[in-house]
GROMACS .gro file of C-alpha atoms in nm:
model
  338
    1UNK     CA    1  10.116  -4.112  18.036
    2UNK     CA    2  10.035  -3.726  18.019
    3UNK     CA    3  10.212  -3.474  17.874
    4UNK     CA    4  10.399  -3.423  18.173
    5UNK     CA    5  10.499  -3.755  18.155
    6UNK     CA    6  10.618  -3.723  17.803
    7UNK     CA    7  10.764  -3.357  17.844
    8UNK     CA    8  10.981  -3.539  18.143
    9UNK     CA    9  11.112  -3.854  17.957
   10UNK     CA   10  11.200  -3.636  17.597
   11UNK     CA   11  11.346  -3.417  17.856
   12UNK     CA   12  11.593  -3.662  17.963
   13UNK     CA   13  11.645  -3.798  17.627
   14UNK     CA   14  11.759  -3.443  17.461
   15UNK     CA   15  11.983  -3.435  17.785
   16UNK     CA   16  12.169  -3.741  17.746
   17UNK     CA   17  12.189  -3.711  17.393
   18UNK     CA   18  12.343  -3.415  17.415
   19UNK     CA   19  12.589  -3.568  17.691
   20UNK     CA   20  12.656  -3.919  17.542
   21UNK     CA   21  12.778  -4.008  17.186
   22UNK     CA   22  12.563  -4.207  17.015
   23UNK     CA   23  12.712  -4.542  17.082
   24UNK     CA   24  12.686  -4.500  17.478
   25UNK     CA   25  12.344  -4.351  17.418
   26UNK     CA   26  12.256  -4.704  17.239
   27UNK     CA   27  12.466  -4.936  17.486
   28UNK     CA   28  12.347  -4.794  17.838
   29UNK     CA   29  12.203  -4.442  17.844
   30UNK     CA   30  11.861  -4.537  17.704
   31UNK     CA   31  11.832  -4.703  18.035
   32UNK     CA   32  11.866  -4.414  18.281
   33UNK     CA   33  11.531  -4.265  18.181
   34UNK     CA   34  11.365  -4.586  18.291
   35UNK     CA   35  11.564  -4.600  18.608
   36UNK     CA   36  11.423  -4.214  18.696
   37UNK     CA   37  11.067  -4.328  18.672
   38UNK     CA   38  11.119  -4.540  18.994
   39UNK     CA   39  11.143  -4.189  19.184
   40UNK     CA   40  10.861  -4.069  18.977
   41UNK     CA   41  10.638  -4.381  19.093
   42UNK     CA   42  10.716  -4.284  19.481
   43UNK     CA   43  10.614  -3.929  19.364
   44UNK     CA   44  10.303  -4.082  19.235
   45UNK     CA   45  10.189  -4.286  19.530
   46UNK     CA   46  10.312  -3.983  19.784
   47UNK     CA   47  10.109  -3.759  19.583
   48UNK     CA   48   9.745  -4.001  19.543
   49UNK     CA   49   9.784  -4.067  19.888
   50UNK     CA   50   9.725  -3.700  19.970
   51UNK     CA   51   9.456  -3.650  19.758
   52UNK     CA   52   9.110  -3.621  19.931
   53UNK     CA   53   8.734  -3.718  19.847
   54UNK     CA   54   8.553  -3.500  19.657
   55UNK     CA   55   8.252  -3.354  19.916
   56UNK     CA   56   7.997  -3.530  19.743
   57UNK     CA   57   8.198  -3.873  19.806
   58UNK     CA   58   8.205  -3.787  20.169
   59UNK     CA   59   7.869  -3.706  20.154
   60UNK     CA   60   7.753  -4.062  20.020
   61UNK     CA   61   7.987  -4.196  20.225
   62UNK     CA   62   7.835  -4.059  20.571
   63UNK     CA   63   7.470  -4.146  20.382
   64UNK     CA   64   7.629  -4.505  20.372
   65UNK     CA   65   7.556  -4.494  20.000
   66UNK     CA   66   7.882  -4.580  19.832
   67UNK     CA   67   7.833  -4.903  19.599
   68UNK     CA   68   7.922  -5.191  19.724
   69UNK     CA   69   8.019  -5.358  19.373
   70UNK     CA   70   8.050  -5.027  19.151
   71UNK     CA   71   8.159  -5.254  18.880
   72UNK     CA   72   7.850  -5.508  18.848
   73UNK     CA   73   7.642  -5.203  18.922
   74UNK     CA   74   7.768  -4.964  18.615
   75UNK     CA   75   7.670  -5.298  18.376
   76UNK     CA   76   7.342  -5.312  18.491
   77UNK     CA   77   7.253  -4.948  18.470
   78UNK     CA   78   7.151  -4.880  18.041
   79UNK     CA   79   7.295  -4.482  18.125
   80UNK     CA   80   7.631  -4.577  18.248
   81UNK     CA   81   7.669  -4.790  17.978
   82UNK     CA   82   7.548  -4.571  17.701
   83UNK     CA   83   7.873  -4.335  17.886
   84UNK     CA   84   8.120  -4.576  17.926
   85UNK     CA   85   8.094  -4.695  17.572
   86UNK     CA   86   8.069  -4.306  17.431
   87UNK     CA   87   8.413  -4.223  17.668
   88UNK     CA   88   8.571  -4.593  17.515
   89UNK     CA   89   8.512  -4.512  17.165
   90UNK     CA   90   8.485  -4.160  17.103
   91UNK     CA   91   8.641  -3.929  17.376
   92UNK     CA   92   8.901  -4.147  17.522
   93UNK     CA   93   9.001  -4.327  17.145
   94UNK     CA   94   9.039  -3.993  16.965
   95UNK     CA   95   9.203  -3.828  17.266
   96UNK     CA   96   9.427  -4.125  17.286
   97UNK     CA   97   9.500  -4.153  16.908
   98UNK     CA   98   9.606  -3.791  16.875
   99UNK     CA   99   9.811  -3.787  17.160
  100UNK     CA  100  10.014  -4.088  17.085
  101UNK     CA  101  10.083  -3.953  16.728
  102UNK     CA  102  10.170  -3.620  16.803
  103UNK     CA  103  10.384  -3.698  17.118
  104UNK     CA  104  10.516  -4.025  17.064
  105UNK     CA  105  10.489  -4.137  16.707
  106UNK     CA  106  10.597  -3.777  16.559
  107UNK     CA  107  10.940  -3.800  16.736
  108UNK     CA  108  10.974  -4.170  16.563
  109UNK     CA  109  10.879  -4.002  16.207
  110UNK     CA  110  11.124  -3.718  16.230
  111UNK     CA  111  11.409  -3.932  16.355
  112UNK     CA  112  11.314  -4.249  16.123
  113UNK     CA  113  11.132  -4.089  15.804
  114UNK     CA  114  11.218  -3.736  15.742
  115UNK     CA  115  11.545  -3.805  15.906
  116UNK     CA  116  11.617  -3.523  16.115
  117UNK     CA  117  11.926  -3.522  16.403
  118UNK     CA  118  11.808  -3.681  16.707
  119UNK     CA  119  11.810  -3.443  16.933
  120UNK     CA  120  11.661  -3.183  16.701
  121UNK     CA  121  11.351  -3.365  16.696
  122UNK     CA  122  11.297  -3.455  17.075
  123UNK     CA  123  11.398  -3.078  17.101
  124UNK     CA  124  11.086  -2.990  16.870
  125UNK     CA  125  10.871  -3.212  16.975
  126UNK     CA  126  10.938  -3.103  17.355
  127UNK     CA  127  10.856  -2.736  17.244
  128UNK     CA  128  10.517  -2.820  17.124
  129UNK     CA  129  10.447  -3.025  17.403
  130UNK     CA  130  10.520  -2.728  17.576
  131UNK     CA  131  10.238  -2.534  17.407
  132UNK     CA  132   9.969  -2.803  17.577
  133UNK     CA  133   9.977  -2.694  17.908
  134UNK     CA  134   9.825  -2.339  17.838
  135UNK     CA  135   9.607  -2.456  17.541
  136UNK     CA  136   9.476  -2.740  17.763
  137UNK     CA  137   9.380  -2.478  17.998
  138UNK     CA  138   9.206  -2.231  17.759
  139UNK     CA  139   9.007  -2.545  17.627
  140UNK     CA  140   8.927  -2.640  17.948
  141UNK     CA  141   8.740  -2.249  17.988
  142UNK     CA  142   8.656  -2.254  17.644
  143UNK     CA  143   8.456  -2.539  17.729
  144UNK     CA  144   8.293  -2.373  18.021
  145UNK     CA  145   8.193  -2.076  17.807
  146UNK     CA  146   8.022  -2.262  17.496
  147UNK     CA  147   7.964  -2.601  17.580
  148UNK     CA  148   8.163  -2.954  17.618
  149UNK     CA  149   8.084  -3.064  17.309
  150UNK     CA  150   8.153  -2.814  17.010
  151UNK     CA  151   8.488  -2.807  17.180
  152UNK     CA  152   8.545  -3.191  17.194
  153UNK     CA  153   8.430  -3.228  16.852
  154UNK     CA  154   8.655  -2.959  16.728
  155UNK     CA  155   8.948  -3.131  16.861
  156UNK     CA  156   8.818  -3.455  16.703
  157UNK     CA  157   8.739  -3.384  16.331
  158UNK     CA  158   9.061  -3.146  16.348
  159UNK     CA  159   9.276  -3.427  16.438
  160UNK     CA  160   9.102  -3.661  16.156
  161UNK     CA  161   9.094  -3.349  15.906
  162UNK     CA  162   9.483  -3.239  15.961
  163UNK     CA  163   9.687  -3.596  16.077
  164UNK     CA  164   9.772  -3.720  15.738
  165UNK     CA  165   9.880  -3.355  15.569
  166UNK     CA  166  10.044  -3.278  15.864
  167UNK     CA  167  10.298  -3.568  15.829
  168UNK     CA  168  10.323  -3.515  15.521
  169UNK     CA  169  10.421  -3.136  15.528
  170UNK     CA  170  10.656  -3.256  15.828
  171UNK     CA  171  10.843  -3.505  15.552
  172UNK     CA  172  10.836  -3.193  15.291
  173UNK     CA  173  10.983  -2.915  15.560
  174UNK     CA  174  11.243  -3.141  15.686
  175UNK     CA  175  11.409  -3.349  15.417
  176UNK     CA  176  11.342  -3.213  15.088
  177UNK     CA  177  11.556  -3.379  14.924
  178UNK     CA  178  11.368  -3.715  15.062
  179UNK     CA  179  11.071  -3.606  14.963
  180UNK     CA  180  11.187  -3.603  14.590
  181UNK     CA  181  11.357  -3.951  14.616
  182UNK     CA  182  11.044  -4.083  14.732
  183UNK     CA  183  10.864  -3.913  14.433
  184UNK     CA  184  11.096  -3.965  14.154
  185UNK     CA  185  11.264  -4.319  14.237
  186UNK     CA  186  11.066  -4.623  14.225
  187UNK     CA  187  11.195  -4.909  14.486
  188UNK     CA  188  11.031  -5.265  14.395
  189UNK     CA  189  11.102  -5.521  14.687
  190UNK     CA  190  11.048  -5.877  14.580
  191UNK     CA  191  11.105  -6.241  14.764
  192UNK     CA  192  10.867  -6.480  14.947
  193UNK     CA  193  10.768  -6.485  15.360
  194UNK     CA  194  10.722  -6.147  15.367
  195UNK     CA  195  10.529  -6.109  15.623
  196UNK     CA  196  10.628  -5.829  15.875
  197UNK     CA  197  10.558  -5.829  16.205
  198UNK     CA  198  10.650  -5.544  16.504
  199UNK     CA  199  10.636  -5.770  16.745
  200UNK     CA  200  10.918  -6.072  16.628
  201UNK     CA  201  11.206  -6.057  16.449
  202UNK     CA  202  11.208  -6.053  16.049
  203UNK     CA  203  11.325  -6.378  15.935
  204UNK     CA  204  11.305  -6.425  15.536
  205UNK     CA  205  11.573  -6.176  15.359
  206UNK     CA  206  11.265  -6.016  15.181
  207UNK     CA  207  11.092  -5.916  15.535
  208UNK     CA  208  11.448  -5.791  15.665
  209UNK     CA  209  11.465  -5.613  15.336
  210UNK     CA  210  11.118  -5.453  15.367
  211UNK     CA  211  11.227  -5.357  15.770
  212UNK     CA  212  11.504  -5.174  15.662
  213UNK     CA  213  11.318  -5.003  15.394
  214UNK     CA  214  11.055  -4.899  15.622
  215UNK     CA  215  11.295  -4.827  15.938
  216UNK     CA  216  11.445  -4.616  15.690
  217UNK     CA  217  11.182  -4.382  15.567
  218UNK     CA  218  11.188  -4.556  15.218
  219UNK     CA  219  10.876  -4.613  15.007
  220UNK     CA  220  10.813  -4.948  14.815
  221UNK     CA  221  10.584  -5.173  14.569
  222UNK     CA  222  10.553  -5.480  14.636
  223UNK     CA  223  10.670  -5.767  14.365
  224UNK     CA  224  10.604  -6.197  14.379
  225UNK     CA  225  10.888  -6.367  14.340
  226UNK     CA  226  11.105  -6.623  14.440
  227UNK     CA  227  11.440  -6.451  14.465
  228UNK     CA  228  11.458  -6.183  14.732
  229UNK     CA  229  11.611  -5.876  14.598
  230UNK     CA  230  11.529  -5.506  14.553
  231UNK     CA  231  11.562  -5.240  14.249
  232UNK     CA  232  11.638  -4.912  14.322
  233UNK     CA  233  11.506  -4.712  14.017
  234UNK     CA  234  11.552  -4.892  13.654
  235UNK     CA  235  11.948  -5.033  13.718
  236UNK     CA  236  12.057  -5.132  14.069
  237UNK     CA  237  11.939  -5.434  14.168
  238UNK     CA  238  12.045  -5.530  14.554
  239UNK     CA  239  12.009  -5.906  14.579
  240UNK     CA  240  11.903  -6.125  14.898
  241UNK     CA  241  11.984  -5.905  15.237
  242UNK     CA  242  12.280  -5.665  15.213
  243UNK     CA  243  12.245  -5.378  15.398
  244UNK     CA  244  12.520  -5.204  15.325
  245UNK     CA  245  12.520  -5.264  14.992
  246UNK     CA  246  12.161  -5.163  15.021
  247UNK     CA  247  12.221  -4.853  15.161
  248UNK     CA  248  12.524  -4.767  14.875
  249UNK     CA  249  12.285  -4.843  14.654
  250UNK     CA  250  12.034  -4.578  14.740
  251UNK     CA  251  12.271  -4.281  14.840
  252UNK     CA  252  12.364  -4.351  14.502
  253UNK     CA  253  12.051  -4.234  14.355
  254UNK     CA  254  11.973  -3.955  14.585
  255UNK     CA  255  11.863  -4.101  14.935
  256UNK     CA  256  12.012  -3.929  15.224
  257UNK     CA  257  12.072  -4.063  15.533
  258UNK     CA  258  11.995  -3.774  15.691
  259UNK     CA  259  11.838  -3.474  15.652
  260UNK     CA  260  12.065  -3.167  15.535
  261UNK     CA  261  12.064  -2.932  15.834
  262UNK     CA  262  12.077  -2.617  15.601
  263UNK     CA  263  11.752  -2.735  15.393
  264UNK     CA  264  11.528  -2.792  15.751
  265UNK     CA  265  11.244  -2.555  15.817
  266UNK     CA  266  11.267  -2.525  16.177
  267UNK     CA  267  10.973  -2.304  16.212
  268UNK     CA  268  10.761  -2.501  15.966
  269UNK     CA  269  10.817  -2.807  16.132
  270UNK     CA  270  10.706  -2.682  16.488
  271UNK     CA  271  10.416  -2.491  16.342
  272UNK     CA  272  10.313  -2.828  16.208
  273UNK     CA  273  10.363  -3.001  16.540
  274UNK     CA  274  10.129  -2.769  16.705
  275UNK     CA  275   9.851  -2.816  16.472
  276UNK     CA  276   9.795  -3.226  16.627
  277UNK     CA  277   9.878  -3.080  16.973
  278UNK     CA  278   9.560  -2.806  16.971
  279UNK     CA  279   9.338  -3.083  16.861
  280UNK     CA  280   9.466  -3.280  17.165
  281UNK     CA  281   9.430  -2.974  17.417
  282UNK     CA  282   9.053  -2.923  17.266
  283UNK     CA  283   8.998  -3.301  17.342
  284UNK     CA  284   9.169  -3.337  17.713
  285UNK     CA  285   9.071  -2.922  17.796
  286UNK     CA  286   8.680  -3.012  17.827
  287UNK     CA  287   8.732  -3.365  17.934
  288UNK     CA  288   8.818  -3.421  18.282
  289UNK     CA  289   8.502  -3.210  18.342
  290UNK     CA  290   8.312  -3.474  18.120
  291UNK     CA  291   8.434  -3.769  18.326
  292UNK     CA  292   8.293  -3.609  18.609
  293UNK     CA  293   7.940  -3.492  18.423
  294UNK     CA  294   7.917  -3.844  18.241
  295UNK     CA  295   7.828  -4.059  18.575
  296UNK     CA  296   7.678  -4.016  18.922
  297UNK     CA  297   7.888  -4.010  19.232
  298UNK     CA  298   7.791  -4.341  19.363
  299UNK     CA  299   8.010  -4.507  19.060
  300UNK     CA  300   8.173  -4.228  18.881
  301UNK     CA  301   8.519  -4.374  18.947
  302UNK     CA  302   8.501  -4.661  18.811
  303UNK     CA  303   8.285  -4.604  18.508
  304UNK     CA  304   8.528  -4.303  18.410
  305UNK     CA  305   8.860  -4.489  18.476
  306UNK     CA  306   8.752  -4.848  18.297
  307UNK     CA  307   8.640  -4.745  17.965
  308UNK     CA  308   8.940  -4.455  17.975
  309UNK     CA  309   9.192  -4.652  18.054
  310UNK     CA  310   9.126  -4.962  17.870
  311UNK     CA  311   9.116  -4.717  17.524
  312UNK     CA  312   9.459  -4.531  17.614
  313UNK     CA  313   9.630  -4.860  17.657
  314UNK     CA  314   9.471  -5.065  17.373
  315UNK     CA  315   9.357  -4.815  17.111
  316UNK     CA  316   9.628  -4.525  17.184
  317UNK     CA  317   9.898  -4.764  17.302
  318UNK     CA  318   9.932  -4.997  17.037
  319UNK     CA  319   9.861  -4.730  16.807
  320UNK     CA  320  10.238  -4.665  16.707
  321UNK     CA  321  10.283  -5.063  16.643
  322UNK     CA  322   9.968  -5.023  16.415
  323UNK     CA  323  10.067  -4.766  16.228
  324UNK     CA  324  10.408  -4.939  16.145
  325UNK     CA  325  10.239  -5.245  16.060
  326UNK     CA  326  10.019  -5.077  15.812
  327UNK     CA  327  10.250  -4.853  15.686
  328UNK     CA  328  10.493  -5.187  15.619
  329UNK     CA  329  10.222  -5.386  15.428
  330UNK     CA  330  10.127  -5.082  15.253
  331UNK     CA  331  10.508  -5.012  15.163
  332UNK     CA  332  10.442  -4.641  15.230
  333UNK     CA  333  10.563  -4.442  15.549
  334UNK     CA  334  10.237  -4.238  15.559
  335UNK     CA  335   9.996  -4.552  15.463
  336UNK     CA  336   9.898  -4.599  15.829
  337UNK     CA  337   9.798  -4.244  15.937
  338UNK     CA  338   9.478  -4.320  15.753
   0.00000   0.00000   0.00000
């Protein structure tokens, strides 16, 4: 998915949010986002059906050069390799990685973590993704001014330089007050089969206690034990699974559920989202151009669209499940930006 794609779906999202209350949003209006993408897909087809060969393509076709098994033939060529495995792990990965955080998993963090009004967030992160059309474009000439690579390696050690303090800031900006819970109360969660997982339900009271914590935005160490139960601070201890009492329990020493409107840096937070969204545009600017530079004509397709889209499904994909999963069995919300 592009940032068309994602511009689109938030879109529709800030729309029926701002339609629906938030139990019909949660019992059928989720839905009607995936129902739109059906006329998308005809879009899609209608509009790859139109598109024509590149001249060169024509030209191997009427040379009857085209490869006959473009697949066996990019594994036995050393060069194609060498590209394909520089586009998997570098251009497509990073690319990927960035995107995913700053368009998918930075609308989970300020919903989930800093705790920020639904729609406020889809509403911010929709404005940034705004901002990537035009910078993807001035990349793009950037690139043909100086060179593909300065520019794709600026986008790449910005996003590794700036992902982890830009969170951060996002969580300090927005909630405040959240931030100094997090600081200043210490949440031990203790019990045995703890063993989180995002892709089955908890089971054990202490992994339902340490997906609530997380799901929550909450920080936590980690304690063996045999009883499952979790202090909040030196006092309150909140024994086996009880949410509610759970959540009492932490309002009670300074947790809010969420984030006071009249303490939110607006401007701060979108400034912030922009910073992951340039290193994106510096990555995706130059690199359609380096798909295209990367491989002769004969195979081009199929050694650009393998490696690329094997990385942005398994690398940039899963990278939201990842980062939950790390951040979960490090017991910190920002643990699995590193």
């Amino acid at each position: 998915m592009g940032p068309l794609g994602i511009l689109a779906s938030t879109f529709q999202i800030v729309l029926l949010q701002s339609f629906l209350d938030a139990a019909d949003f949660n019992a059928w209006g989720w839905r009607v986002p995936f129902l739109f993408s059906i006329v998308l897909l005809f879009v899609s087809i209608k509009t790859r059906m139109n598109i024509e060969e590149s001249p060169v393509f024509r030209e191997l076709q009427a040379q009857d050069r085209v490869s006959k098994a473009p697949l066996r033939e990019c594994f036995k060529d050393k060069q194609t390799l060498r590209g394909m495995a520089l586009l998997f792990f570098c251009i497509s990965a990073g690319g990927s990685l960035l995107f995913f955080s700053s368009q998918v998993y930075a609308n989970v963090f300020l919903k989930s973590v800093v705790r920020l009004d639904a729609q406020l967030a889809s509403a911010l992160v929709m404005g940034s993704t705004l901002l990537l059309f035009p910078l993807t474009l001035y990349c793009g000439w950037l690139s043909d001014r100086i060179g593909r690579r300065p520019v794709l390696l600026a986008g790449l050690l910005l996003g590794a330089i700036t992902i982890f303090p830009v969170f951060q800031a996002l969580q300090h900006y927005g909630n405040p007050a959240q931030e100094r819970f997090n600081r200043e109360v210490a949440i031990t969660l203790s019990g045995q089969d703890c063993d989180y997982s995002p892709f089955r339900k908890a089971a054990s009271a202490c992994a339902r206690n340490q997906e609530f914590l997380t799901k929550h935005g909450v920080p936590y160490t980690r304690q063996a034990g045999a009883e499952a139960f979790v202090q909040i601070g030196s006092e309150s201890v909140v024994r086996g699974f009880q949410p509610d009492a759970l959540t009492a329990a932490l309002q009670a020493q300074g947790w809010v559920a969420q984030a006071d409107s009249t303490q939110v840096n607006r401007g701060m937070l979108f400034l912030l989202l922009i910073v992951p969204v340039l290193a994106v545009a510096l990555i995706t600017g130059p690199q359609t151009a380096v798909l295209a530079e990367l491989f002769k004509a004969r195979t081009r397709y199929t050694a650009a669209a393998l490696p690329h889209n094997l990385s942005a499904g398994w690398i940039g994909g899963l990278s939201p499940f990842m980062v939950t999963l790390l951040s979960v069995q490090a017991g910190d919300v920002l643990a699995g930006l590193w």
